[in-house]
Amino acid sequence: MAIASDKDWSMILFSYQPTMILPGIVALACLGFFGWYSYKLFRAPSSPSFLYLLPSSALSAAIAFSIRSACSFQTSLSRFVTMNLFFFPTPIGLAMVNVLTLASIVEIKFQSYGGRQREPIYLRPGLLITLYLASQLFSIASICLGGFLVHEEAPIHDILGTALLYFANTVPIVLSFWFLYLLVVITRRPVYHFELLVVPDMVPVVGAKHRCVVIMFITSILLLVRQIYALIVVATGYYGIVASQEWSFYVFDTAILMSCFIIHAIYFVGDYLPNNITLVIMRESSTSTSLKSF
């Protein structure tokens, strides 16, 4: 059996010859985000622990893009698999930050009212987190298995693999719409409105809940667009007109992830959530929070 050359492996695994400079630049940018998020968490050690997903996601992306840059010199199956293993945690980590932020807002209301107002089942933080994690793990397993089956010669394996890929990329889209619905719910219901005061000077954190909602809304929309792009890749085929163009990966995947990192870097969500140096004030105002610009 003939051994495939580097160019052959690039066409087999990427459907094109990957560039070197752009993924290197992205990797450096991700390292910058990793440093900034780590600095923010170091300055605010009482921030919610789930925010460590932000530097972890940035570091994972930096490693993945570094490997992608190395693939421009020599592409191999081991490098391709390792690159994707580091790519997987990045969008999942960003989405989990949104899910856990929403869960924190719901938990603030629950604790402030002493459990007197029980949440509807679709708004309970435990259920939301469990469903999201389970769906993500199932989607990853389905993508891995489906990707293996579509490269098999047997037609039934190709059909089954394609069906798995469709299903694996559809589930996160459905969950994204559900999450956006929950965002609208906590935005429109005054009972979820809260304000923060930094003690001991009692300095207010302006628009804490409002900014949390806007951050979640924008990043969730961006991640939804990325997931729709992944579904289109499956629909048009791995060697189709979309997947075979490198620019589409950087426009609908990389640029979206970078935009999410930039938003979290400028408006660090940990600055707008309760911690050990803030006092929470619940106010059921007559007007609901609107999705205005910052």
Short mmCIF file of C-alpha atoms in Angstrom, two decimals:
data_model
loop_
_atom_site.label_atom_id
_atom_site.label_comp_id
_atom_site.label_asym_id
_atom_site.label_seq_id
_atom_site.Cartn_x
_atom_site.Cartn_y
_atom_site.Cartn_z
CA MET A 1 0.00 0.00 0.00
CA ALA A 2 1.42 3.38 -0.98
CA ILE A 3 2.04 5.91 1.77
CA ALA A 4 0.17 9.18 1.24
CA SER A 5 2.27 12.32 0.82
CA ASP A 6 1.77 15.46 2.90
CA LYS A 7 -0.29 17.02 0.13
CA ASP A 8 -2.43 13.88 -0.13
CA TRP A 9 -3.09 13.93 3.63
CA SER A 10 -4.02 17.63 3.45
CA MET A 11 -6.59 16.99 0.72
CA ILE A 12 -7.94 13.91 2.51
CA LEU A 13 -8.26 15.50 5.96
CA PHE A 14 -8.78 19.21 5.21
CA SER A 15 -10.04 19.15 1.61
CA TYR A 16 -7.43 21.85 0.90
CA GLN A 17 -3.84 22.81 1.74
CA PRO A 18 -4.06 24.78 5.03
CA THR A 19 -2.24 28.09 5.30
CA MET A 20 0.47 28.74 7.87
CA ILE A 21 0.38 32.44 8.84
CA LEU A 22 -3.31 32.99 9.70
CA PRO A 23 -3.67 30.13 12.21
CA GLY A 24 -0.41 31.25 13.79
CA ILE A 25 -1.80 34.76 14.27
CA VAL A 26 -5.02 33.35 15.72
CA ALA A 27 -3.02 31.15 18.10
CA LEU A 28 -1.11 34.19 19.38
CA ALA A 29 -4.39 36.09 19.83
CA CYS A 30 -5.83 33.19 21.82
CA LEU A 31 -2.74 33.20 24.05
CA GLY A 32 -3.40 36.91 24.63
CA PHE A 33 -7.00 36.15 25.64
CA PHE A 34 -5.73 33.39 27.93
CA GLY A 35 -3.41 35.87 29.65
CA TRP A 36 -6.12 38.54 29.99
CA TYR A 37 -8.74 36.18 31.42
CA SER A 38 -6.19 34.75 33.84
CA TYR A 39 -5.28 38.28 34.94
CA LYS A 40 -8.95 39.19 35.50
CA LEU A 41 -9.52 36.05 37.58
CA PHE A 42 -6.31 36.69 39.53
CA ARG A 43 -7.52 40.20 40.37
CA ALA A 44 -10.93 38.86 41.40
CA PRO A 45 -10.29 35.48 43.09
CA SER A 46 -13.85 35.41 44.45
CA SER A 47 -15.36 35.26 40.95
CA PRO A 48 -17.50 32.20 40.15
CA SER A 49 -15.29 29.18 39.52
CA PHE A 50 -16.95 28.38 36.17
CA LEU A 51 -15.30 31.48 34.69
CA TYR A 52 -12.05 29.50 34.55
CA LEU A 53 -13.65 27.99 31.44
CA LEU A 54 -12.73 31.20 29.62
CA PRO A 55 -8.92 30.95 29.93
CA SER A 56 -9.16 27.18 29.48
CA SER A 57 -11.09 27.62 26.22
CA ALA A 58 -8.65 30.25 24.96
CA LEU A 59 -5.64 28.04 25.76
CA SER A 60 -7.27 25.06 24.07
CA ALA A 61 -7.92 27.15 20.96
CA ALA A 62 -4.32 28.43 20.96
CA ILE A 63 -2.98 24.86 20.97
CA ALA A 64 -5.41 23.78 18.25
CA PHE A 65 -4.49 26.65 15.91
CA SER A 66 -0.79 26.09 16.57
CA ILE A 67 -1.19 22.49 15.43
CA ARG A 68 -3.18 23.68 12.41
CA SER A 69 -0.33 26.02 11.51
CA ALA A 70 2.11 23.11 11.80
CA CYS A 71 -0.11 21.09 9.44
CA SER A 72 0.79 23.54 6.67
CA PHE A 73 4.31 22.06 6.79
CA GLN A 74 3.39 18.44 7.38
CA THR A 75 -0.11 17.04 7.66
CA SER A 76 -0.65 13.71 9.36
CA LEU A 77 -3.60 11.85 10.81
CA SER A 78 -2.22 12.14 14.34
CA ARG A 79 -1.85 15.93 14.05
CA PHE A 80 -5.32 16.27 12.57
CA VAL A 81 -6.92 14.23 15.36
CA THR A 82 -4.98 16.08 18.09
CA MET A 83 -5.94 19.43 16.58
CA ASN A 84 -9.64 18.55 16.65
CA LEU A 85 -9.41 17.23 20.22
CA PHE A 86 -8.24 20.70 21.26
CA PHE A 87 -10.82 22.41 19.03
CA PHE A 88 -13.79 20.64 20.66
CA PRO A 89 -13.54 22.27 24.13
CA THR A 90 -13.47 25.87 22.85
CA PRO A 91 -17.09 26.39 21.69
CA ILE A 92 -18.34 24.08 24.43
CA GLY A 93 -16.53 26.14 27.07
CA LEU A 94 -17.91 29.42 25.70
CA ALA A 95 -21.44 28.03 25.62
CA MET A 96 -21.08 26.60 29.14
CA VAL A 97 -20.10 30.06 30.43
CA ASN A 98 -23.43 31.35 29.10
CA VAL A 99 -25.41 28.44 30.55
CA LEU A 100 -23.78 28.77 33.96
CA THR A 101 -24.20 32.56 33.95
CA LEU A 102 -27.92 32.11 33.31
CA ALA A 103 -28.05 29.49 36.06
CA SER A 104 -26.34 31.95 38.42
CA ILE A 105 -28.95 34.63 37.73
CA VAL A 106 -31.76 32.17 38.43
CA GLU A 107 -29.97 31.04 41.59
CA ILE A 108 -29.66 34.67 42.77
CA LYS A 109 -33.43 35.04 42.63
CA PHE A 110 -33.99 31.67 44.30
CA GLN A 111 -31.66 32.43 47.21
CA SER A 112 -32.90 35.99 47.64
CA TYR A 113 -36.48 34.82 48.09
CA GLY A 114 -35.49 31.97 50.37
CA GLY A 115 -36.93 29.35 48.04
CA ARG A 116 -40.45 30.79 48.33
CA GLN A 117 -40.79 31.10 44.58
CA ARG A 118 -40.01 27.76 42.98
CA GLU A 119 -38.68 27.91 39.44
CA PRO A 120 -40.53 26.28 36.52
CA ILE A 121 -38.90 22.99 35.56
CA TYR A 122 -37.51 24.46 32.32
CA LEU A 123 -35.70 27.19 34.30
CA ARG A 124 -34.13 25.08 37.02
CA PRO A 125 -30.34 25.49 36.85
CA GLY A 126 -29.56 21.83 37.59
CA LEU A 127 -31.74 20.57 34.75
CA LEU A 128 -30.38 23.16 32.32
CA ILE A 129 -26.75 22.32 33.08
CA THR A 130 -27.34 18.55 33.04
CA LEU A 131 -29.18 18.60 29.71
CA TYR A 132 -26.55 20.80 28.08
CA LEU A 133 -23.61 18.72 29.25
CA ALA A 134 -25.32 15.45 28.27
CA SER A 135 -26.23 16.79 24.84
CA GLN A 136 -22.69 18.04 24.20
CA LEU A 137 -21.11 14.72 25.18
CA PHE A 138 -23.62 12.86 23.02
CA SER A 139 -23.00 15.22 20.10
CA ILE A 140 -19.22 14.75 20.32
CA ALA A 141 -19.60 10.96 20.39
CA SER A 142 -22.02 11.09 17.44
CA ILE A 143 -19.69 13.34 15.42
CA CYS A 144 -16.73 11.02 16.03
CA LEU A 145 -18.69 7.90 15.15
CA GLY A 146 -20.45 9.54 12.21
CA GLY A 147 -17.19 10.89 10.81
CA PHE A 148 -15.72 7.39 10.98
CA LEU A 149 -18.71 5.75 9.30
CA VAL A 150 -18.96 8.19 6.37
CA HIS A 151 -15.45 7.19 5.30
CA GLU A 152 -16.41 3.52 5.19
CA GLU A 153 -17.00 1.95 1.78
CA ALA A 154 -20.27 0.23 2.68
CA PRO A 155 -23.26 2.41 1.60
CA ILE A 156 -25.21 1.59 4.77
CA HIS A 157 -22.32 2.89 6.88
CA ASP A 158 -22.23 6.11 4.87
CA ILE A 159 -25.97 6.64 5.33
CA LEU A 160 -25.81 5.88 9.06
CA GLY A 161 -22.78 8.14 9.54
CA THR A 162 -24.44 11.02 7.71
CA ALA A 163 -27.59 10.61 9.81
CA LEU A 164 -25.51 10.71 12.99
CA LEU A 165 -23.74 13.87 11.84
CA TYR A 166 -27.07 15.54 11.03
CA PHE A 167 -28.45 14.62 14.44
CA ALA A 168 -25.28 15.62 16.32
CA ASN A 169 -25.28 19.08 14.71
CA THR A 170 -29.03 19.61 15.07
CA VAL A 171 -29.27 18.99 18.81
CA PRO A 172 -27.05 21.98 19.77
CA ILE A 173 -29.10 24.23 17.47
CA VAL A 174 -32.32 23.21 19.22
CA LEU A 175 -30.71 23.79 22.62
CA SER A 176 -29.46 27.20 21.46
CA PHE A 177 -32.99 28.30 20.60
CA TRP A 178 -34.19 27.00 23.97
CA PHE A 179 -31.43 28.96 25.71
CA LEU A 180 -32.37 32.14 23.82
CA TYR A 181 -35.99 31.62 24.92
CA LEU A 182 -34.85 31.35 28.55
CA LEU A 183 -32.87 34.57 28.10
CA VAL A 184 -36.02 36.32 26.94
CA VAL A 185 -37.88 34.93 29.97
CA ILE A 186 -35.42 36.28 32.55
CA THR A 187 -35.16 39.55 30.62
CA ARG A 188 -38.90 40.22 30.58
CA ARG A 189 -39.69 39.09 34.14
CA PRO A 190 -38.89 41.79 36.73
CA VAL A 191 -38.49 39.16 39.46
CA TYR A 192 -35.06 38.29 38.01
CA HIS A 193 -33.81 41.87 38.17
CA PHE A 194 -30.92 42.46 40.55
CA GLU A 195 -28.34 45.13 41.32
CA LEU A 196 -24.87 44.84 42.82
CA LEU A 197 -23.14 47.08 45.35
CA VAL A 198 -19.40 46.78 45.99
CA VAL A 199 -18.74 46.78 49.73
CA PRO A 200 -17.70 48.45 51.95
CA ASP A 201 -18.09 51.69 49.95
CA MET A 202 -21.46 50.60 48.51
CA VAL A 203 -20.44 51.57 44.98
CA PRO A 204 -23.07 50.32 42.51
CA VAL A 205 -22.15 48.09 39.59
CA VAL A 206 -24.09 49.82 36.82
CA GLY A 207 -26.46 47.56 34.87
CA ALA A 208 -25.07 44.26 36.21
CA LYS A 209 -27.95 42.01 35.16
CA HIS A 210 -28.51 43.93 31.94
CA ARG A 211 -24.92 43.49 30.83
CA CYS A 212 -24.92 39.79 31.72
CA VAL A 213 -27.99 39.32 29.52
CA VAL A 214 -26.50 41.26 26.59
CA ILE A 215 -23.22 39.33 26.78
CA MET A 216 -25.09 36.01 26.79
CA PHE A 217 -27.43 37.08 24.01
CA ILE A 218 -24.73 38.25 21.58
CA THR A 219 -22.36 35.33 22.16
CA SER A 220 -25.22 32.82 21.97
CA ILE A 221 -26.32 34.21 18.60
CA LEU A 222 -22.74 34.00 17.33
CA LEU A 223 -22.35 30.40 18.50
CA LEU A 224 -25.71 29.55 16.91
CA VAL A 225 -24.48 30.88 13.55
CA ARG A 226 -21.36 28.73 13.92
CA GLN A 227 -23.48 25.67 14.63
CA ILE A 228 -25.67 26.33 11.58
CA TYR A 229 -22.47 26.55 9.51
CA ALA A 230 -21.44 23.12 10.83
CA LEU A 231 -24.82 21.72 9.79
CA ILE A 232 -24.43 23.23 6.30
CA VAL A 233 -21.01 21.55 6.03
CA VAL A 234 -22.68 18.19 6.72
CA ALA A 235 -25.49 18.94 4.25
CA THR A 236 -23.15 19.91 1.41
CA GLY A 237 -20.63 17.16 2.11
CA TYR A 238 -17.15 17.10 3.58
CA TYR A 239 -15.68 17.69 0.13
CA GLY A 240 -18.50 20.02 -0.90
CA ILE A 241 -18.39 23.66 -1.90
CA VAL A 242 -18.47 24.94 1.71
CA ALA A 243 -16.09 22.59 3.52
CA SER A 244 -13.53 22.63 0.71
CA GLN A 245 -13.06 26.43 1.00
CA GLU A 246 -10.65 27.46 3.77
CA TRP A 247 -12.05 30.98 3.93
CA SER A 248 -15.44 29.64 5.10
CA PHE A 249 -13.76 28.06 8.13
CA TYR A 250 -12.15 31.35 9.11
CA VAL A 251 -15.30 33.40 8.50
CA PHE A 252 -17.98 31.17 10.05
CA ASP A 253 -15.89 29.37 12.68
CA THR A 254 -12.71 31.19 13.66
CA ALA A 255 -14.07 34.74 13.40
CA ILE A 256 -17.08 33.80 15.53
CA LEU A 257 -14.93 32.26 18.26
CA MET A 258 -12.63 35.29 18.22
CA SER A 259 -15.63 37.63 18.46
CA CYS A 260 -16.86 35.76 21.55
CA PHE A 261 -13.40 36.00 23.11
CA ILE A 262 -13.27 39.74 22.38
CA ILE A 263 -16.70 40.34 23.94
CA HIS A 264 -15.71 38.47 27.10
CA ALA A 265 -12.42 40.34 27.21
CA ILE A 266 -14.04 43.79 26.96
CA TYR A 267 -17.05 42.98 29.15
CA PHE A 268 -15.81 40.35 31.58
CA VAL A 269 -18.96 38.67 32.84
CA GLY A 270 -17.37 38.06 36.25
CA ASP A 271 -17.53 41.82 36.88
CA TYR A 272 -21.33 41.64 36.81
CA LEU A 273 -21.98 38.55 38.95
CA PRO A 274 -22.10 38.39 42.76
CA ASN A 275 -18.93 37.53 44.66
CA ASN A 276 -17.51 37.95 48.16
CA ILE A 277 -17.14 41.74 47.85
CA THR A 278 -20.58 42.55 46.43
CA LEU A 279 -24.03 42.91 47.95
CA VAL A 280 -27.04 41.76 45.91
CA ILE A 281 -30.18 43.87 45.86
CA MET A 282 -33.30 42.33 44.33
CA ARG A 283 -35.76 44.84 42.88
CA GLU A 284 -38.94 43.80 41.14
CA SER A 285 -39.14 46.91 39.00
CA SER A 286 -42.27 47.54 36.97
CA THR A 287 -40.23 47.76 33.80
CA SER A 288 -38.36 44.81 32.37
CA THR A 289 -34.76 44.89 31.25
CA SER A 290 -34.37 45.55 27.54
CA LEU A 291 -31.59 44.44 25.19
CA LYS A 292 -30.16 47.91 24.64
CA SER A 293 -26.58 48.62 23.67
CA PHE A 294 -23.98 49.16 26.33
#
